[in-house]
Amino acid sequence: MSSDLYKHYSEQIKIDWDTYEKEENRLIGSVVIEPVLLGAGGMKFIDPLWQRALMDVARAKFVPVIFDEVAAGLYRLGVSSCREIIQADPDIAAYAKLLTGGDSFQ
């Protein structure tokens, strides 16, 4: 990724990440994102380039990235997984109710 916007996103994410860890005296152990479509926040679209920058920063810090694809996965956005839009593989992807048609197996 070489666009100016990607570079801006990456730099700001690094600053925010480092500031959070220093001020809160905590280490970020994983990054969980709803890729492209934020279902929990009212079906809002998120810039995939920003999410890619976040993933790249996390990877540089050896922090695993988890996709929660309940709202956007399995062709809801026209692709089998949002990894096709973001062009990066998560360490873990969760599809939950998409695989069971909303039913729970109890």
PDB file of N, CA and C in Angstrom:
ATOM      1  N   MET A   1       0.852  -1.172   0.000  1.00  0.00           N
ATOM      2  CA  MET A   1       0.000   0.000   0.000  1.00  0.00           C
ATOM      3  C   MET A   1       0.902   1.241   0.000  1.00  0.00           C
ATOM      4  N   SER A   2       0.614   2.098  -0.923  1.00  0.00           N
ATOM      5  CA  SER A   2       1.517   3.244  -1.047  1.00  0.00           C
ATOM      6  C   SER A   2       0.798   4.585  -1.176  1.00  0.00           C
ATOM      7  N   SER A   3      -0.507   4.612  -1.035  1.00  0.00           N
ATOM      8  CA  SER A   3      -1.204   5.888  -1.189  1.00  0.00           C
ATOM      9  C   SER A   3      -0.925   6.802   0.001  1.00  0.00           C
ATOM     10  N   ASP A   4      -1.093   8.094  -0.235  1.00  0.00           N
ATOM     11  CA  ASP A   4      -0.903   9.069   0.841  1.00  0.00           C
ATOM     12  C   ASP A   4      -1.909   8.851   1.966  1.00  0.00           C
ATOM     13  N   LEU A   5      -3.144   8.491   1.601  1.00  0.00           N
ATOM     14  CA  LEU A   5      -4.169   8.256   2.621  1.00  0.00           C
ATOM     15  C   LEU A   5      -3.806   7.059   3.492  1.00  0.00           C
ATOM     16  N   TYR A   6      -3.315   5.982   2.870  1.00  0.00           N
ATOM     17  CA  TYR A   6      -2.879   4.798   3.636  1.00  0.00           C
ATOM     18  C   TYR A   6      -1.759   5.190   4.609  1.00  0.00           C
ATOM     19  N   LYS A   7      -0.801   5.956   4.134  1.00  0.00           N
ATOM     20  CA  LYS A   7       0.311   6.393   4.999  1.00  0.00           C
ATOM     21  C   LYS A   7      -0.209   7.227   6.165  1.00  0.00           C
ATOM     22  N   HIS A   8      -1.154   8.126   5.876  1.00  0.00           N
ATOM     23  CA  HIS A   8      -1.747   8.945   6.941  1.00  0.00           C
ATOM     24  C   HIS A   8      -2.468   8.073   7.963  1.00  0.00           C
ATOM     25  N   TYR A   9      -3.297   7.154   7.474  1.00  0.00           N
ATOM     26  CA  TYR A   9      -4.001   6.243   8.374  1.00  0.00           C
ATOM     27  C   TYR A   9      -3.008   5.473   9.246  1.00  0.00           C
ATOM     28  N   SER A  10      -1.983   4.906   8.638  1.00  0.00           N
ATOM     29  CA  SER A  10      -1.007   4.090   9.376  1.00  0.00           C
ATOM     30  C   SER A  10      -0.306   4.900  10.459  1.00  0.00           C
ATOM     31  N   GLU A  11       0.128   6.091  10.100  1.00  0.00           N
ATOM     32  CA  GLU A  11       0.824   6.943  11.077  1.00  0.00           C
ATOM     33  C   GLU A  11      -0.083   7.290  12.242  1.00  0.00           C
ATOM     34  N   GLN A  12      -1.331   7.654  11.951  1.00  0.00           N
ATOM     35  CA  GLN A  12      -2.249   8.025  13.030  1.00  0.00           C
ATOM     36  C   GLN A  12      -2.601   6.828  13.906  1.00  0.00           C
ATOM     37  N   ILE A  13      -2.781   5.672  13.305  1.00  0.00           N
ATOM     38  CA  ILE A  13      -3.078   4.462  14.077  1.00  0.00           C
ATOM     39  C   ILE A  13      -1.909   4.133  15.000  1.00  0.00           C
ATOM     40  N   LYS A  14      -0.690   4.238  14.506  1.00  0.00           N
ATOM     41  CA  LYS A  14       0.500   3.971  15.341  1.00  0.00           C
ATOM     42  C   LYS A  14       0.553   4.929  16.523  1.00  0.00           C
ATOM     43  N   ILE A  15       0.298   6.211  16.254  1.00  0.00           N
ATOM     44  CA  ILE A  15       0.312   7.216  17.329  1.00  0.00           C
ATOM     45  C   ILE A  15      -0.754   6.889  18.370  1.00  0.00           C
ATOM     46  N   ASP A  16      -1.976   6.625  17.913  1.00  0.00           N
ATOM     47  CA  ASP A  16      -3.075   6.317  18.839  1.00  0.00           C
ATOM     48  C   ASP A  16      -2.802   5.032  19.616  1.00  0.00           C
ATOM     49  N   TRP A  17      -2.272   4.029  18.944  1.00  0.00           N
ATOM     50  CA  TRP A  17      -1.960   2.740  19.570  1.00  0.00           C
ATOM     51  C   TRP A  17      -0.931   2.946  20.684  1.00  0.00           C
ATOM     52  N   ASP A  18       0.172   3.590  20.335  1.00  0.00           N
ATOM     53  CA  ASP A  18       1.245   3.797  21.316  1.00  0.00           C
ATOM     54  C   ASP A  18       0.787   4.670  22.476  1.00  0.00           C
ATOM     55  N   THR A  19       0.001   5.699  22.186  1.00  0.00           N
ATOM     56  CA  THR A  19      -0.518   6.575  23.235  1.00  0.00           C
ATOM     57  C   THR A  19      -1.411   5.785  24.186  1.00  0.00           C
ATOM     58  N   TYR A  20      -2.300   4.973  23.649  1.00  0.00           N
ATOM     59  CA  TYR A  20      -3.188   4.161  24.478  1.00  0.00           C
ATOM     60  C   TYR A  20      -2.389   3.229  25.376  1.00  0.00           C
ATOM     61  N   GLU A  21      -1.431   2.532  24.807  1.00  0.00           N
ATOM     62  CA  GLU A  21      -0.667   1.577  25.613  1.00  0.00           C
ATOM     63  C   GLU A  21       0.147   2.276  26.709  1.00  0.00           C
ATOM     64  N   LYS A  22       0.686   3.443  26.410  1.00  0.00           N
ATOM     65  CA  LYS A  22       1.479   4.168  27.414  1.00  0.00           C
ATOM     66  C   LYS A  22       0.602   4.770  28.499  1.00  0.00           C
ATOM     67  N   GLU A  23      -0.456   5.478  28.089  1.00  0.00           N
ATOM     68  CA  GLU A  23      -1.312   6.169  29.051  1.00  0.00           C
ATOM     69  C   GLU A  23      -2.106   5.211  29.923  1.00  0.00           C
ATOM     70  N   GLU A  24      -2.542   4.114  29.366  1.00  0.00           N
ATOM     71  CA  GLU A  24      -3.349   3.148  30.105  1.00  0.00           C
ATOM     72  C   GLU A  24      -2.495   2.061  30.755  1.00  0.00           C
ATOM     73  N   ASN A  25      -1.199   2.057  30.449  1.00  0.00           N
ATOM     74  CA  ASN A  25      -0.281   1.038  30.962  1.00  0.00           C
ATOM     75  C   ASN A  25      -0.812  -0.366  30.658  1.00  0.00           C
ATOM     76  N   ARG A  26      -1.211  -0.546  29.394  1.00  0.00           N
ATOM     77  CA  ARG A  26      -1.772  -1.821  28.936  1.00  0.00           C
ATOM     78  C   ARG A  26      -1.139  -2.194  27.606  1.00  0.00           C
ATOM     79  N   LEU A  27      -1.231  -3.472  27.283  1.00  0.00           N
ATOM     80  CA  LEU A  27      -0.817  -3.950  25.971  1.00  0.00           C
ATOM     81  C   LEU A  27      -2.050  -4.454  25.235  1.00  0.00           C
ATOM     82  N   ILE A  28      -2.170  -4.108  23.977  1.00  0.00           N
ATOM     83  CA  ILE A  28      -3.271  -4.594  23.162  1.00  0.00           C
ATOM     84  C   ILE A  28      -2.948  -6.031  22.779  1.00  0.00           C
ATOM     85  N   GLY A  29      -3.841  -6.954  23.094  1.00  0.00           N
ATOM     86  CA  GLY A  29      -3.588  -8.375  22.870  1.00  0.00           C
ATOM     87  C   GLY A  29      -4.183  -8.919  21.590  1.00  0.00           C
ATOM     88  N   SER A  30      -5.190  -8.236  21.047  1.00  0.00           N
ATOM     89  CA  SER A  30      -5.773  -8.638  19.768  1.00  0.00           C
ATOM     90  C   SER A  30      -6.585  -7.462  19.231  1.00  0.00           C
ATOM     91  N   VAL A  31      -6.839  -7.529  17.934  1.00  0.00           N
ATOM     92  CA  VAL A  31      -7.679  -6.530  17.287  1.00  0.00           C
ATOM     93  C   VAL A  31      -8.871  -7.272  16.696  1.00  0.00           C
ATOM     94  N   VAL A  32     -10.071  -6.914  17.148  1.00  0.00           N
ATOM     95  CA  VAL A  32     -11.293  -7.515  16.632  1.00  0.00           C
ATOM     96  C   VAL A  32     -12.025  -6.435  15.853  1.00  0.00           C
ATOM     97  N   ILE A  33     -12.285  -6.714  14.568  1.00  0.00           N
ATOM     98  CA  ILE A  33     -12.983  -5.727  13.755  1.00  0.00           C
ATOM     99  C   ILE A  33     -14.152  -6.380  13.025  1.00  0.00           C
ATOM    100  N   GLU A  34     -15.166  -5.576  12.783  1.00  0.00           N
ATOM    101  CA  GLU A  34     -16.228  -5.952  11.856  1.00  0.00           C
ATOM    102  C   GLU A  34     -15.786  -5.361  10.526  1.00  0.00           C
ATOM    103  N   PRO A  35     -15.275  -6.174   9.613  1.00  0.00           N
ATOM    104  CA  PRO A  35     -14.695  -5.616   8.397  1.00  0.00           C
ATOM    105  C   PRO A  35     -15.738  -5.004   7.464  1.00  0.00           C
ATOM    106  N   VAL A  36     -15.424  -3.817   7.004  1.00  0.00           N
ATOM    107  CA  VAL A  36     -16.171  -3.065   5.996  1.00  0.00           C
ATOM    108  C   VAL A  36     -17.532  -2.573   6.477  1.00  0.00           C
ATOM    109  N   LEU A  37     -18.323  -3.417   7.101  1.00  0.00           N
ATOM    110  CA  LEU A  37     -19.681  -3.059   7.518  1.00  0.00           C
ATOM    111  C   LEU A  37     -19.827  -3.236   9.028  1.00  0.00           C
ATOM    112  N   LEU A  38     -20.022  -2.124   9.721  1.00  0.00           N
ATOM    113  CA  LEU A  38     -20.164  -2.152  11.177  1.00  0.00           C
ATOM    114  C   LEU A  38     -21.632  -2.399  11.512  1.00  0.00           C
ATOM    115  N   GLY A  39     -21.976  -3.659  11.763  1.00  0.00           N
ATOM    116  CA  GLY A  39     -23.356  -4.025  12.053  1.00  0.00           C
ATOM    117  C   GLY A  39     -23.806  -3.581  13.435  1.00  0.00           C
ATOM    118  N   ALA A  40     -22.918  -3.695  14.419  1.00  0.00           N
ATOM    119  CA  ALA A  40     -23.273  -3.347  15.796  1.00  0.00           C
ATOM    120  C   ALA A  40     -23.477  -1.846  15.966  1.00  0.00           C
ATOM    121  N   GLY A  41     -22.946  -1.060  15.081  1.00  0.00           N
ATOM    122  CA  GLY A  41     -23.058   0.388  15.193  1.00  0.00           C
ATOM    123  C   GLY A  41     -24.149   0.980  14.320  1.00  0.00           C
ATOM    124  N   GLY A  42     -25.018   0.132  13.765  1.00  0.00           N
ATOM    125  CA  GLY A  42     -26.113   0.644  12.965  1.00  0.00           C
ATOM    126  C   GLY A  42     -25.891   0.539  11.465  1.00  0.00           C
ATOM    127  N   MET A  43     -25.187  -0.490  11.029  1.00  0.00           N
ATOM    128  CA  MET A  43     -24.920  -0.745   9.612  1.00  0.00           C
ATOM    129  C   MET A  43     -24.206   0.431   8.948  1.00  0.00           C
ATOM    130  N   LYS A  44     -23.057   0.769   9.475  1.00  0.00           N
ATOM    131  CA  LYS A  44     -22.233   1.848   8.927  1.00  0.00           C
ATOM    132  C   LYS A  44     -21.058   1.240   8.173  1.00  0.00           C
ATOM    133  N   PHE A  45     -20.730   1.849   7.041  1.00  0.00           N
ATOM    134  CA  PHE A  45     -19.593   1.375   6.264  1.00  0.00           C
ATOM    135  C   PHE A  45     -18.311   2.021   6.773  1.00  0.00           C
ATOM    136  N   ILE A  46     -17.264   1.213   6.859  1.00  0.00           N
ATOM    137  CA  ILE A  46     -15.956   1.651   7.331  1.00  0.00           C
ATOM    138  C   ILE A  46     -14.994   1.589   6.151  1.00  0.00           C
ATOM    139  N   ASP A  47     -14.110   2.545   6.032  1.00  0.00           N
ATOM    140  CA  ASP A  47     -13.143   2.568   4.934  1.00  0.00           C
ATOM    141  C   ASP A  47     -12.240   1.337   5.007  1.00  0.00           C
ATOM    142  N   PRO A  48     -12.289   0.456   4.011  1.00  0.00           N
ATOM    143  CA  PRO A  48     -11.442  -0.739   4.024  1.00  0.00           C
ATOM    144  C   PRO A  48      -9.952  -0.409   4.058  1.00  0.00           C
ATOM    145  N   LEU A  49      -9.572   0.743   3.523  1.00  0.00           N
ATOM    146  CA  LEU A  49      -8.160   1.132   3.550  1.00  0.00           C
ATOM    147  C   LEU A  49      -7.715   1.409   4.986  1.00  0.00           C
ATOM    148  N   TRP A  50      -8.587   2.039   5.783  1.00  0.00           N
ATOM    149  CA  TRP A  50      -8.259   2.280   7.193  1.00  0.00           C
ATOM    150  C   TRP A  50      -8.124   0.949   7.936  1.00  0.00           C
ATOM    151  N   GLN A  51      -9.050   0.021   7.657  1.00  0.00           N
ATOM    152  CA  GLN A  51      -8.976  -1.280   8.323  1.00  0.00           C
ATOM    153  C   GLN A  51      -7.727  -2.038   7.891  1.00  0.00           C
ATOM    154  N   ARG A  52      -7.319  -1.919   6.641  1.00  0.00           N
ATOM    155  CA  ARG A  52      -6.089  -2.564   6.185  1.00  0.00           C
ATOM    156  C   ARG A  52      -4.885  -1.958   6.910  1.00  0.00           C
ATOM    157  N   ALA A  53      -4.881  -0.635   7.059  1.00  0.00           N
ATOM    158  CA  ALA A  53      -3.794   0.021   7.788  1.00  0.00           C
ATOM    159  C   ALA A  53      -3.753  -0.474   9.235  1.00  0.00           C
ATOM    160  N   LEU A  54      -4.916  -0.588   9.865  1.00  0.00           N
ATOM    161  CA  LEU A  54      -4.985  -1.103  11.234  1.00  0.00           C
ATOM    162  C   LEU A  54      -4.422  -2.521  11.306  1.00  0.00           C
ATOM    163  N   MET A  55      -4.806  -3.356  10.345  1.00  0.00           N
ATOM    164  CA  MET A  55      -4.291  -4.729  10.318  1.00  0.00           C
ATOM    165  C   MET A  55      -2.776  -4.757  10.165  1.00  0.00           C
ATOM    166  N   ASP A  56      -2.254  -3.914   9.301  1.00  0.00           N
ATOM    167  CA  ASP A  56      -0.813  -3.887   9.072  1.00  0.00           C
ATOM    168  C   ASP A  56      -0.051  -3.415  10.305  1.00  0.00           C
ATOM    169  N   VAL A  57      -0.595  -2.438  11.001  1.00  0.00           N
ATOM    170  CA  VAL A  57       0.035  -1.982  12.255  1.00  0.00           C
ATOM    171  C   VAL A  57       0.001  -3.106  13.286  1.00  0.00           C
ATOM    172  N   ALA A  58      -1.144  -3.776  13.402  1.00  0.00           N
ATOM    173  CA  ALA A  58      -1.261  -4.888  14.349  1.00  0.00           C
ATOM    174  C   ALA A  58      -0.256  -5.987  14.017  1.00  0.00           C
ATOM    175  N   ARG A  59      -0.139  -6.332  12.763  1.00  0.00           N
ATOM    176  CA  ARG A  59       0.802  -7.381  12.341  1.00  0.00           C
ATOM    177  C   ARG A  59       2.238  -6.996  12.657  1.00  0.00           C
ATOM    178  N   ALA A  60       2.568  -5.735  12.468  1.00  0.00           N
ATOM    179  CA  ALA A  60       3.927  -5.268  12.769  1.00  0.00           C
ATOM    180  C   ALA A  60       4.232  -5.395  14.255  1.00  0.00           C
ATOM    181  N   LYS A  61       3.181  -5.373  15.085  1.00  0.00           N
ATOM    182  CA  LYS A  61       3.339  -5.498  16.537  1.00  0.00           C
ATOM    183  C   LYS A  61       3.062  -6.931  17.006  1.00  0.00           C
ATOM    184  N   PHE A  62       2.900  -7.863  16.047  1.00  0.00           N
ATOM    185  CA  PHE A  62       2.634  -9.283  16.341  1.00  0.00           C
ATOM    186  C   PHE A  62       1.354  -9.473  17.150  1.00  0.00           C
ATOM    187  N   VAL A  63       0.348  -8.665  16.829  1.00  0.00           N
ATOM    188  CA  VAL A  63      -0.961  -8.740  17.482  1.00  0.00           C
ATOM    189  C   VAL A  63      -1.936  -9.388  16.494  1.00  0.00           C
ATOM    190  N   PRO A  64      -2.621 -10.456  16.902  1.00  0.00           N
ATOM    191  CA  PRO A  64      -3.544 -11.123  15.976  1.00  0.00           C
ATOM    192  C   PRO A  64      -4.765 -10.268  15.642  1.00  0.00           C
ATOM    193  N   VAL A  65      -5.250 -10.463  14.416  1.00  0.00           N
ATOM    194  CA  VAL A  65      -6.419  -9.739  13.920  1.00  0.00           C
ATOM    195  C   VAL A  65      -7.561 -10.735  13.730  1.00  0.00           C
ATOM    196  N   ILE A  66      -8.727 -10.388  14.285  1.00  0.00           N
ATOM    197  CA  ILE A  66      -9.900 -11.249  14.224  1.00  0.00           C
ATOM    198  C   ILE A  66     -11.002 -10.499  13.483  1.00  0.00           C
ATOM    199  N   PHE A  67     -11.577 -11.148  12.475  1.00  0.00           N
ATOM    200  CA  PHE A  67     -12.715 -10.586  11.754  1.00  0.00           C
ATOM    201  C   PHE A  67     -13.996 -11.137  12.348  1.00  0.00           C
ATOM    202  N   ASP A  68     -14.928 -10.249  12.684  1.00  0.00           N
ATOM    203  CA  ASP A  68     -16.284 -10.629  13.054  1.00  0.00           C
ATOM    204  C   ASP A  68     -17.135 -10.357  11.811  1.00  0.00           C
ATOM    205  N   GLU A  69     -17.382 -11.403  11.024  1.00  0.00           N
ATOM    206  CA  GLU A  69     -18.068 -11.243   9.749  1.00  0.00           C
ATOM    207  C   GLU A  69     -19.551 -11.612   9.807  1.00  0.00           C
ATOM    208  N   VAL A  70     -20.143 -11.505  10.983  1.00  0.00           N
ATOM    209  CA  VAL A  70     -21.554 -11.857  11.121  1.00  0.00           C
ATOM    210  C   VAL A  70     -22.425 -10.965  10.235  1.00  0.00           C
ATOM    211  N   ALA A  71     -22.132  -9.677  10.156  1.00  0.00           N
ATOM    212  CA  ALA A  71     -22.955  -8.768   9.359  1.00  0.00           C
ATOM    213  C   ALA A  71     -22.569  -8.748   7.881  1.00  0.00           C
ATOM    214  N   ALA A  72     -21.299  -9.021   7.567  1.00  0.00           N
ATOM    215  CA  ALA A  72     -20.839  -8.786   6.200  1.00  0.00           C
ATOM    216  C   ALA A  72     -20.340 -10.024   5.461  1.00  0.00           C
ATOM    217  N   GLY A  73     -20.151 -11.119   6.140  1.00  0.00           N
ATOM    218  CA  GLY A  73     -19.548 -12.283   5.505  1.00  0.00           C
ATOM    219  C   GLY A  73     -20.498 -13.103   4.664  1.00  0.00           C
ATOM    220  N   LEU A  74     -19.947 -14.109   4.012  1.00  0.00           N
ATOM    221  CA  LEU A  74     -20.686 -15.071   3.204  1.00  0.00           C
ATOM    222  C   LEU A  74     -21.621 -14.407   2.180  1.00  0.00           C
ATOM    223  N   TYR A  75     -21.040 -13.576   1.355  1.00  0.00           N
ATOM    224  CA  TYR A  75     -21.679 -12.943   0.195  1.00  0.00           C
ATOM    225  C   TYR A  75     -22.680 -11.840   0.527  1.00  0.00           C
ATOM    226  N   ARG A  76     -22.738 -11.393   1.742  1.00  0.00           N
ATOM    227  CA  ARG A  76     -23.666 -10.281   2.033  1.00  0.00           C
ATOM    228  C   ARG A  76     -23.198  -8.986   1.378  1.00  0.00           C
ATOM    229  N   LEU A  77     -21.897  -8.897   1.082  1.00  0.00           N
ATOM    230  CA  LEU A  77     -21.375  -7.736   0.353  1.00  0.00           C
ATOM    231  C   LEU A  77     -20.881  -8.133  -1.037  1.00  0.00           C
ATOM    232  N   GLY A  78     -21.293  -9.299  -1.495  1.00  0.00           N
ATOM    233  CA  GLY A  78     -20.933  -9.737  -2.832  1.00  0.00           C
ATOM    234  C   GLY A  78     -19.648 -10.539  -2.924  1.00  0.00           C
ATOM    235  N   VAL A  79     -18.993 -10.754  -1.800  1.00  0.00           N
ATOM    236  CA  VAL A  79     -17.774 -11.569  -1.756  1.00  0.00           C
ATOM    237  C   VAL A  79     -17.912 -12.574  -0.618  1.00  0.00           C
ATOM    238  N   SER A  80     -17.190 -13.680  -0.727  1.00  0.00           N
ATOM    239  CA  SER A  80     -17.337 -14.713   0.304  1.00  0.00           C
ATOM    240  C   SER A  80     -16.839 -14.238   1.665  1.00  0.00           C
ATOM    241  N   SER A  81     -15.814 -13.412   1.663  1.00  0.00           N
ATOM    242  CA  SER A  81     -15.250 -12.881   2.906  1.00  0.00           C
ATOM    243  C   SER A  81     -14.752 -11.469   2.644  1.00  0.00           C
ATOM    244  N   CYS A  82     -14.811 -10.636   3.646  1.00  0.00           N
ATOM    245  CA  CYS A  82     -14.327  -9.258   3.493  1.00  0.00           C
ATOM    246  C   CYS A  82     -12.819  -9.203   3.280  1.00  0.00           C
ATOM    247  N   ARG A  83     -12.141 -10.325   3.484  1.00  0.00           N
ATOM    248  CA  ARG A  83     -10.709 -10.351   3.214  1.00  0.00           C
ATOM    249  C   ARG A  83     -10.453 -10.044   1.748  1.00  0.00           C
ATOM    250  N   GLU A  84     -11.439 -10.316   0.888  1.00  0.00           N
ATOM    251  CA  GLU A  84     -11.302 -10.015  -0.534  1.00  0.00           C
ATOM    252  C   GLU A  84     -11.361  -8.505  -0.788  1.00  0.00           C
ATOM    253  N   ILE A  85     -12.086  -7.787   0.027  1.00  0.00           N
ATOM    254  CA  ILE A  85     -12.178  -6.332  -0.110  1.00  0.00           C
ATOM    255  C   ILE A  85     -10.963  -5.667   0.534  1.00  0.00           C
ATOM    256  N   ILE A  86     -10.604  -6.109   1.722  1.00  0.00           N
ATOM    257  CA  ILE A  86      -9.474  -5.519   2.445  1.00  0.00           C
ATOM    258  C   ILE A  86      -8.140  -6.002   1.881  1.00  0.00           C
ATOM    259  N   GLN A  87      -8.147  -7.122   1.207  1.00  0.00           N
ATOM    260  CA  GLN A  87      -6.962  -7.721   0.595  1.00  0.00           C
ATOM    261  C   GLN A  87      -5.915  -8.121   1.631  1.00  0.00           C
ATOM    262  N   ALA A  88      -6.397  -8.716   2.703  1.00  0.00           N
ATOM    263  CA  ALA A  88      -5.521  -9.251   3.746  1.00  0.00           C
ATOM    264  C   ALA A  88      -6.297 -10.308   4.519  1.00  0.00           C
ATOM    265  N   ASP A  89      -5.607 -11.338   4.931  1.00  0.00           N
ATOM    266  CA  ASP A  89      -6.242 -12.426   5.675  1.00  0.00           C
ATOM    267  C   ASP A  89      -6.199 -12.161   7.177  1.00  0.00           C
ATOM    268  N   PRO A  90      -7.325 -12.362   7.854  1.00  0.00           N
ATOM    269  CA  PRO A  90      -7.301 -12.267   9.319  1.00  0.00           C
ATOM    270  C   PRO A  90      -6.651 -13.521   9.894  1.00  0.00           C
ATOM    271  N   ASP A  91      -6.281 -13.449  11.146  1.00  0.00           N
ATOM    272  CA  ASP A  91      -5.769 -14.639  11.828  1.00  0.00           C
ATOM    273  C   ASP A  91      -6.921 -15.576  12.171  1.00  0.00           C
ATOM    274  N   ILE A  92      -8.067 -14.984  12.504  1.00  0.00           N
ATOM    275  CA  ILE A  92      -9.277 -15.745  12.837  1.00  0.00           C
ATOM    276  C   ILE A  92     -10.459 -15.002  12.222  1.00  0.00           C
ATOM    277  N   ALA A  93     -11.443 -15.745  11.714  1.00  0.00           N
ATOM    278  CA  ALA A  93     -12.679 -15.128  11.224  1.00  0.00           C
ATOM    279  C   ALA A  93     -13.852 -15.834  11.884  1.00  0.00           C
ATOM    280  N   ALA A  94     -14.821 -15.050  12.349  1.00  0.00           N
ATOM    281  CA  ALA A  94     -16.017 -15.592  12.986  1.00  0.00           C
ATOM    282  C   ALA A  94     -17.222 -15.272  12.121  1.00  0.00           C
ATOM    283  N   TYR A  95     -18.041 -16.305  11.856  1.00  0.00           N
ATOM    284  CA  TYR A  95     -19.228 -16.135  11.027  1.00  0.00           C
ATOM    285  C   TYR A  95     -20.519 -16.373  11.807  1.00  0.00           C
ATOM    286  N   ALA A  96     -20.435 -17.030  12.930  1.00  0.00           N
ATOM    287  CA  ALA A  96     -21.549 -17.257  13.855  1.00  0.00           C
ATOM    288  C   ALA A  96     -22.850 -17.639  13.169  1.00  0.00           C
ATOM    289  N   LYS A  97     -23.872 -16.819  13.363  1.00  0.00           N
ATOM    290  CA  LYS A  97     -25.220 -17.145  12.905  1.00  0.00           C
ATOM    291  C   LYS A  97     -25.325 -17.325  11.396  1.00  0.00           C
ATOM    292  N   LEU A  98     -24.392 -16.793  10.647  1.00  0.00           N
ATOM    293  CA  LEU A  98     -24.447 -16.947   9.185  1.00  0.00           C
ATOM    294  C   LEU A  98     -24.387 -18.407   8.785  1.00  0.00           C
ATOM    295  N   LEU A  99     -23.683 -19.215   9.531  1.00  0.00           N
ATOM    296  CA  LEU A  99     -23.523 -20.627   9.185  1.00  0.00           C
ATOM    297  C   LEU A  99     -24.712 -21.471   9.605  1.00  0.00           C
ATOM    298  N   THR A 100     -25.526 -20.967  10.522  1.00  0.00           N
ATOM    299  CA  THR A 100     -26.628 -21.766  11.046  1.00  0.00           C
ATOM    300  C   THR A 100     -28.000 -21.188  10.710  1.00  0.00           C
ATOM    301  N   GLY A 101     -28.035 -20.144   9.932  1.00  0.00           N
ATOM    302  CA  GLY A 101     -29.314 -19.503   9.601  1.00  0.00           C
ATOM    303  C   GLY A 101     -29.954 -18.809  10.784  1.00  0.00           C
ATOM    304  N   GLY A 102     -29.155 -18.448  11.774  1.00  0.00           N
ATOM    305  CA  GLY A 102     -29.669 -17.762  12.955  1.00  0.00           C
ATOM    306  C   GLY A 102     -30.029 -18.694  14.100  1.00  0.00           C
ATOM    307  N   ASP A 103     -30.044 -20.001  13.850  1.00  0.00           N
ATOM    308  CA  ASP A 103     -30.363 -20.959  14.898  1.00  0.00           C
ATOM    309  C   ASP A 103     -29.146 -21.241  15.762  1.00  0.00           C
ATOM    310  N   SER A 104     -29.387 -21.506  17.022  1.00  0.00           N
ATOM    311  CA  SER A 104     -28.289 -21.927  17.898  1.00  0.00           C
ATOM    312  C   SER A 104     -28.374 -23.438  18.067  1.00  0.00           C
ATOM    313  N   PHE A 105     -27.246 -24.038  18.247  1.00  0.00           N
ATOM    314  CA  PHE A 105     -27.194 -25.482  18.456  1.00  0.00           C
ATOM    315  C   PHE A 105     -26.930 -25.745  19.933  1.00  0.00           C
ATOM    316  N   GLN A 106     -28.008 -25.859  20.692  1.00  0.00           N
ATOM    317  CA  GLN A 106     -27.859 -26.084  22.128  1.00  0.00           C
ATOM    318  C   GLN A 106     -28.260 -27.493  22.487  1.00  0.00           C
TER     319      GLN A 106
END
